[in-house]
Short mmCIF file of C-alpha atoms in Angstrom, two decimals:
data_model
loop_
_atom_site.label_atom_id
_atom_site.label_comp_id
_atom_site.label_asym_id
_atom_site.label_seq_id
_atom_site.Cartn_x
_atom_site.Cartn_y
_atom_site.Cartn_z
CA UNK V 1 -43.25 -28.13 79.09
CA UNK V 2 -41.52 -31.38 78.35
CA UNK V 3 -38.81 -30.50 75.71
CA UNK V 4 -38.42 -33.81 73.76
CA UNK V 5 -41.15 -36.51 74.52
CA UNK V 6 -41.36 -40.45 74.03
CA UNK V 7 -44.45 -42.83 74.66
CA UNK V 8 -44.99 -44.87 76.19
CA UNK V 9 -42.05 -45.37 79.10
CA UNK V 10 -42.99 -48.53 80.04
CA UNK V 11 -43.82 -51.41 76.88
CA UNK V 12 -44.44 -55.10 77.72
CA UNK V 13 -45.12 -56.94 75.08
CA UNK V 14 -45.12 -60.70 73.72
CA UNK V 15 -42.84 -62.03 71.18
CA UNK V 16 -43.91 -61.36 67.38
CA UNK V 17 -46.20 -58.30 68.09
CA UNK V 18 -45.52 -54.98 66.43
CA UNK V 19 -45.57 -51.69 68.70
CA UNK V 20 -44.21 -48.16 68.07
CA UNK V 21 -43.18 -45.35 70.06
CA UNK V 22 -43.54 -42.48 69.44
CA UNK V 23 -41.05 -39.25 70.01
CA UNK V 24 -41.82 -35.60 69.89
CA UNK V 25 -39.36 -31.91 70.31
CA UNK V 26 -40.80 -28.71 70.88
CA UNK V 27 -37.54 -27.13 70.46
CA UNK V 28 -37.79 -26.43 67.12
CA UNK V 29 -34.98 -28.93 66.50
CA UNK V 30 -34.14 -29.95 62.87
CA UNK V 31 -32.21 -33.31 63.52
CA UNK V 32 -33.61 -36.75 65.18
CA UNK V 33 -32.01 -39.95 66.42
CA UNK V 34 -33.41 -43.21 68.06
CA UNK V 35 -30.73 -45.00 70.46
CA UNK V 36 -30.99 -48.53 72.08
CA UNK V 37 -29.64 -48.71 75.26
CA UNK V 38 -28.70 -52.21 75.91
CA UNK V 39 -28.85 -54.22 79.35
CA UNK V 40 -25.08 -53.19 80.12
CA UNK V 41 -26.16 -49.71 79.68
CA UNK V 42 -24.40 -49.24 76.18
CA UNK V 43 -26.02 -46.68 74.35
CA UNK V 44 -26.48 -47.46 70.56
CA UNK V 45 -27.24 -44.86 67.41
CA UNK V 46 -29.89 -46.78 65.49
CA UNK V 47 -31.30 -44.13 62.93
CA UNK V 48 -30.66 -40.09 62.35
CA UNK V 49 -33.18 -37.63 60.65
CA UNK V 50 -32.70 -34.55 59.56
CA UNK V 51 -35.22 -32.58 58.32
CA UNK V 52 -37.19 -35.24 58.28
CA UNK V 53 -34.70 -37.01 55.66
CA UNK V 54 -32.87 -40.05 57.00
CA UNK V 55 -30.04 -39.45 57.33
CA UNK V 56 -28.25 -42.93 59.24
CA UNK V 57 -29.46 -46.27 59.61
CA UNK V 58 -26.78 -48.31 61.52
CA UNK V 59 -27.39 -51.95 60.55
CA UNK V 60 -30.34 -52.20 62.22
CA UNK V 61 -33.04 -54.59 61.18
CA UNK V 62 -35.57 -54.28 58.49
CA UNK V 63 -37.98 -54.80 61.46
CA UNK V 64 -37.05 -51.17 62.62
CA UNK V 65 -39.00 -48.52 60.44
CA UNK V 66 -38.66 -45.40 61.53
CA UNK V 67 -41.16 -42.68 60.37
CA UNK V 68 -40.90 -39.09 60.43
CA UNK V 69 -44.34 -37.09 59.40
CA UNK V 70 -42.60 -33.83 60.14
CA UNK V 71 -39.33 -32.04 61.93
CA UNK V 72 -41.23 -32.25 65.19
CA UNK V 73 -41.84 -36.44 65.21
CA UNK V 74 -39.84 -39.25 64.88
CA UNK V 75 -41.71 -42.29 65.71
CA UNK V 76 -40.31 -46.02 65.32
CA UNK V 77 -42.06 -49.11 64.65
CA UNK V 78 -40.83 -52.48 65.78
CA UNK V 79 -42.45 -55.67 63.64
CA UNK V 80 -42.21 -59.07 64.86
CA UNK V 81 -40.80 -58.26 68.05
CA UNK V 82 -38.31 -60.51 69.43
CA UNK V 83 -36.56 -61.11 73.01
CA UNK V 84 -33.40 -59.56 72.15
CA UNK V 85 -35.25 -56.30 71.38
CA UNK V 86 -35.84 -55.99 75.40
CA UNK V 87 -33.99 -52.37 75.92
CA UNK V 88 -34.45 -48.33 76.74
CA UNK V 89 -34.89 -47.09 73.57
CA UNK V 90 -34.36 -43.27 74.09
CA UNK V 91 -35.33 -40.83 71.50
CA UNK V 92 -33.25 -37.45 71.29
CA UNK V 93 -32.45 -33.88 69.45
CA UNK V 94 -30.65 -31.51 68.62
CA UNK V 95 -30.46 -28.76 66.04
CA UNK V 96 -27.40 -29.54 63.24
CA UNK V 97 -24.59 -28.55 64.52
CA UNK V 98 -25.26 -26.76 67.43
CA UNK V 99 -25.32 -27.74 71.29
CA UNK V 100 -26.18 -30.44 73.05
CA UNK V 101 -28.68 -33.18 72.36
CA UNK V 102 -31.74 -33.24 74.06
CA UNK V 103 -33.30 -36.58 74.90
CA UNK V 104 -36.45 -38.13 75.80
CA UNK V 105 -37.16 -40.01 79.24
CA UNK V 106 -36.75 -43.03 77.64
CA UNK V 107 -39.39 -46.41 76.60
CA UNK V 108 -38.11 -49.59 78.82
CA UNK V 109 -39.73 -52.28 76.17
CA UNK V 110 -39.63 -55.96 77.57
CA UNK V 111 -40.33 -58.39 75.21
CA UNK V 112 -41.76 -61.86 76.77
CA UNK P 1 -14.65 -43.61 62.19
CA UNK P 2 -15.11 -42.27 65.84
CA UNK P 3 -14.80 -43.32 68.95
CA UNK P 4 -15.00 -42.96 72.65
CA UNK P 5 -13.16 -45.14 75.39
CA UNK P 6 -13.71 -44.63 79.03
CA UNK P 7 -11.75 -47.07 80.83
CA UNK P 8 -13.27 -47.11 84.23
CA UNK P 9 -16.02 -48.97 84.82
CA UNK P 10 -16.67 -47.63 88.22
CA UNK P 11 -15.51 -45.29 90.50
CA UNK P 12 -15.86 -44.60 94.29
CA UNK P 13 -15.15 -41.05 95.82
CA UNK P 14 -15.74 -40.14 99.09
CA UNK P 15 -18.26 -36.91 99.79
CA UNK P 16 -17.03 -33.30 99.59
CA UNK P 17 -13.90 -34.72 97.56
CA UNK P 18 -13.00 -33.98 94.06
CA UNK P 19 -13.12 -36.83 91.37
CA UNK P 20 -11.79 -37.36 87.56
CA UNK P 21 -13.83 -39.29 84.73
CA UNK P 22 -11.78 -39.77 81.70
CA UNK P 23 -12.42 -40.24 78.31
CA UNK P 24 -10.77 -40.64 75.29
CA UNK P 25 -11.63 -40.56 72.09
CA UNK P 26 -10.56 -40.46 68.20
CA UNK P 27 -11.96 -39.55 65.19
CA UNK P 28 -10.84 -38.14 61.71
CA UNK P 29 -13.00 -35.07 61.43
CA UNK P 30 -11.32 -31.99 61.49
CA UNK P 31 -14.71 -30.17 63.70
CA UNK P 32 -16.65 -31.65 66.65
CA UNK P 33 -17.75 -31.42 69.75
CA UNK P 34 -17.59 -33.30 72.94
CA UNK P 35 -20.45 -33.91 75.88
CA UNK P 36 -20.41 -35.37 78.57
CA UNK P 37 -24.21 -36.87 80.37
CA UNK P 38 -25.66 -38.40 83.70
CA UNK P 39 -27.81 -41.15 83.70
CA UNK P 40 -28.82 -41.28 87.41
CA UNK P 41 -31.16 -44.93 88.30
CA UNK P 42 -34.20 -43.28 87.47
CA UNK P 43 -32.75 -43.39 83.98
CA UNK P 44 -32.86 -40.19 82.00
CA UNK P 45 -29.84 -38.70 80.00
CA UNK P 46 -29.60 -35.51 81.99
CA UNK P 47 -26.70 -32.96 80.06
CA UNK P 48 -23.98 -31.74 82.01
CA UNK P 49 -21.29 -30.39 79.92
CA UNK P 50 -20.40 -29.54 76.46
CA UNK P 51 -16.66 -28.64 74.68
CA UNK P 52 -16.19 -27.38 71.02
CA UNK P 53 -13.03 -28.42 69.11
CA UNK P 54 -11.82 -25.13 68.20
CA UNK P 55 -12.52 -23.76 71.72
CA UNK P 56 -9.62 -22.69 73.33
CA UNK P 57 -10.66 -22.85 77.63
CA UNK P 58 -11.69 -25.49 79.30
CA UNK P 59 -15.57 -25.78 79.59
CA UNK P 60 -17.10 -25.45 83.58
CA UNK P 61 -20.90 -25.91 84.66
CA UNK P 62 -20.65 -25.21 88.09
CA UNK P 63 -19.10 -28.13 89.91
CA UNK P 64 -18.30 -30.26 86.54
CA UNK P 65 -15.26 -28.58 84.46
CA UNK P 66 -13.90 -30.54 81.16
CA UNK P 67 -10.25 -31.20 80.95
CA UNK P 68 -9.87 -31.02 77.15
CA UNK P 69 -6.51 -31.82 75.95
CA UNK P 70 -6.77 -32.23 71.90
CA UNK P 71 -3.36 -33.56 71.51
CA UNK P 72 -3.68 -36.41 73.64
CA UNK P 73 -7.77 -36.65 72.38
CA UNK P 74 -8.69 -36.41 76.03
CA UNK P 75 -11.80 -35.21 77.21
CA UNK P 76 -11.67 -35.59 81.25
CA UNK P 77 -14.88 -34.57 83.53
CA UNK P 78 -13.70 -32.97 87.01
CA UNK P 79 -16.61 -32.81 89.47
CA UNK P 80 -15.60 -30.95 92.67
CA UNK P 81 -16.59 -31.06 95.78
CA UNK P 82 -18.95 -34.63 95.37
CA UNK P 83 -22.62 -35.17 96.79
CA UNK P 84 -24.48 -37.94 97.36
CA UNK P 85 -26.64 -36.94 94.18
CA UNK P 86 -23.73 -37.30 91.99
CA UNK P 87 -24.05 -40.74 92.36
CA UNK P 88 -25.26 -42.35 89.03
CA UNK P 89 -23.52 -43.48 85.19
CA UNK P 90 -21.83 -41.00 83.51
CA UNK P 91 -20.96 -41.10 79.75
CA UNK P 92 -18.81 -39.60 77.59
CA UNK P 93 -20.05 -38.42 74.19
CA UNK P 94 -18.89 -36.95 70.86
CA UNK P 95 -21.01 -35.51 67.33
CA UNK P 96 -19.15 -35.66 64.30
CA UNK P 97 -20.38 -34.62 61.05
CA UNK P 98 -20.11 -36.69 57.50
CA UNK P 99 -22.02 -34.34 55.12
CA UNK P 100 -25.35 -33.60 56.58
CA UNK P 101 -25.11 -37.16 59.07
CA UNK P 102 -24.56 -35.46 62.71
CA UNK P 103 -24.41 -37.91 65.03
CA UNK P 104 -23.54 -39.01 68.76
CA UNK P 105 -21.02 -41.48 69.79
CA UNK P 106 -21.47 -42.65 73.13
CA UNK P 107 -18.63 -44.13 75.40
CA UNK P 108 -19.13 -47.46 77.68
CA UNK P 109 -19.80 -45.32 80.67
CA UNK P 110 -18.73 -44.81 84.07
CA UNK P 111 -20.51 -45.76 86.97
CA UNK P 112 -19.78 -43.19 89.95
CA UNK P 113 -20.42 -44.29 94.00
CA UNK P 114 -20.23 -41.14 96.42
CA UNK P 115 -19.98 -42.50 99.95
CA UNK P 116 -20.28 -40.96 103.28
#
């Protein structure tokens, strides 16, 4: 039983499509995040739910729009993908306060 | 704000030998909590290790212990006795809390070679 799931792990895609991943926890979890891991490995917060509420969106573009239908799913939509969205976006959780985070395997997107 | 600093990019240690990660970090709030991960090349964020602020011993995990030193905001990882599996990127990690935001802040990482 895979604790905290992403798909797809692997998204190629050409410039100006829109695609989504999507992220789901079994662990009863009450708080989300999406992170962008960059090609040097940095890993990024992009956006925090909790309770399905967002909670932080750091400056990340209008193009991101994350959607949360319940505790369990956090999926993100990219618009108008460009090539400088080419990361591992990894999808994660934890419950407030508490232990570690959990993360997903990861989605390597490559924008062409 | 917070943040994490680990200053070595990479680090070589020899099999069977003990080796040191540091990581620093600062941050205002009075409660959080420290991690550190492994990101071996097949890419997943696999936990290792996790230290509370308020906790007063060092946190172990079998061969990984944390060095936690609040005054000097150091959060070191000690791995003993190295295998060729530890091989990978390690990254240091703290949550902080600003009402109900909880989030992660994730150092630069450090890239660990175990030779023969």
């Amino acid at each position: 039983d895979t604790a905290v799931s992403q798909t797809p792990k692997y998204l190629v895609t050409q410039m100006g499509n829109d695609k989504s991943i999507k992220c789901e926890q079994n662990l009863g979890h009450d708080t989300m995040y999406w992170y962008k891991q960059d090609s040097k490995k940095f890993l990024k917060i992009m956006f925090s739910y909790n309770n399905k509420e967002l909670i932080i969106n750091e400056t990340v573009p209008n193009r991101f729009s994350p959607k949360s239908p319940d505790k369990a799913h956090l999926n993100l939509h990219i618009n108008s993908l460009e090539l400088g969205d080419s990361a591992v976006y990894f999808c994660a959780s934890t419950r407030y306060g508490q232990g570690q985070a959990f993360f997903g395997q990861g989605t390597r997107l490559t924008v062409v | 704000a917070q943040k994490i600093t680990q200053t070595q990019p990479g680090m070589f240690v020899q099999e069977k030998e003990a080796v040191t990660l540091d990581c620093t970090y600062d941050t205002s709030d009075p409660s959080y909590g420290l991690f550190w991960y492994k990101q071996p090349s097949s890419g997943e964020m696999i936990f290792l290790i996790y230290q509370g602020s308020y906790d007063q011993q060092n946190a172990t995990e079998g061969r990984y212990s944390l060095n936690f030193q609040k005054a000097r905001k150091s959060a070191n990882l000690v791995i003993s006795a190295s295998q060729l599996g530890d091989s990978a990127m390690y990254f240091c990690a703290m949550r902080g809390y600003t009402g109900t935001a909880s989030k992660l802040t994730f150092g630069t990482g450090t890239r660990l070679q175990v030779t023969l």
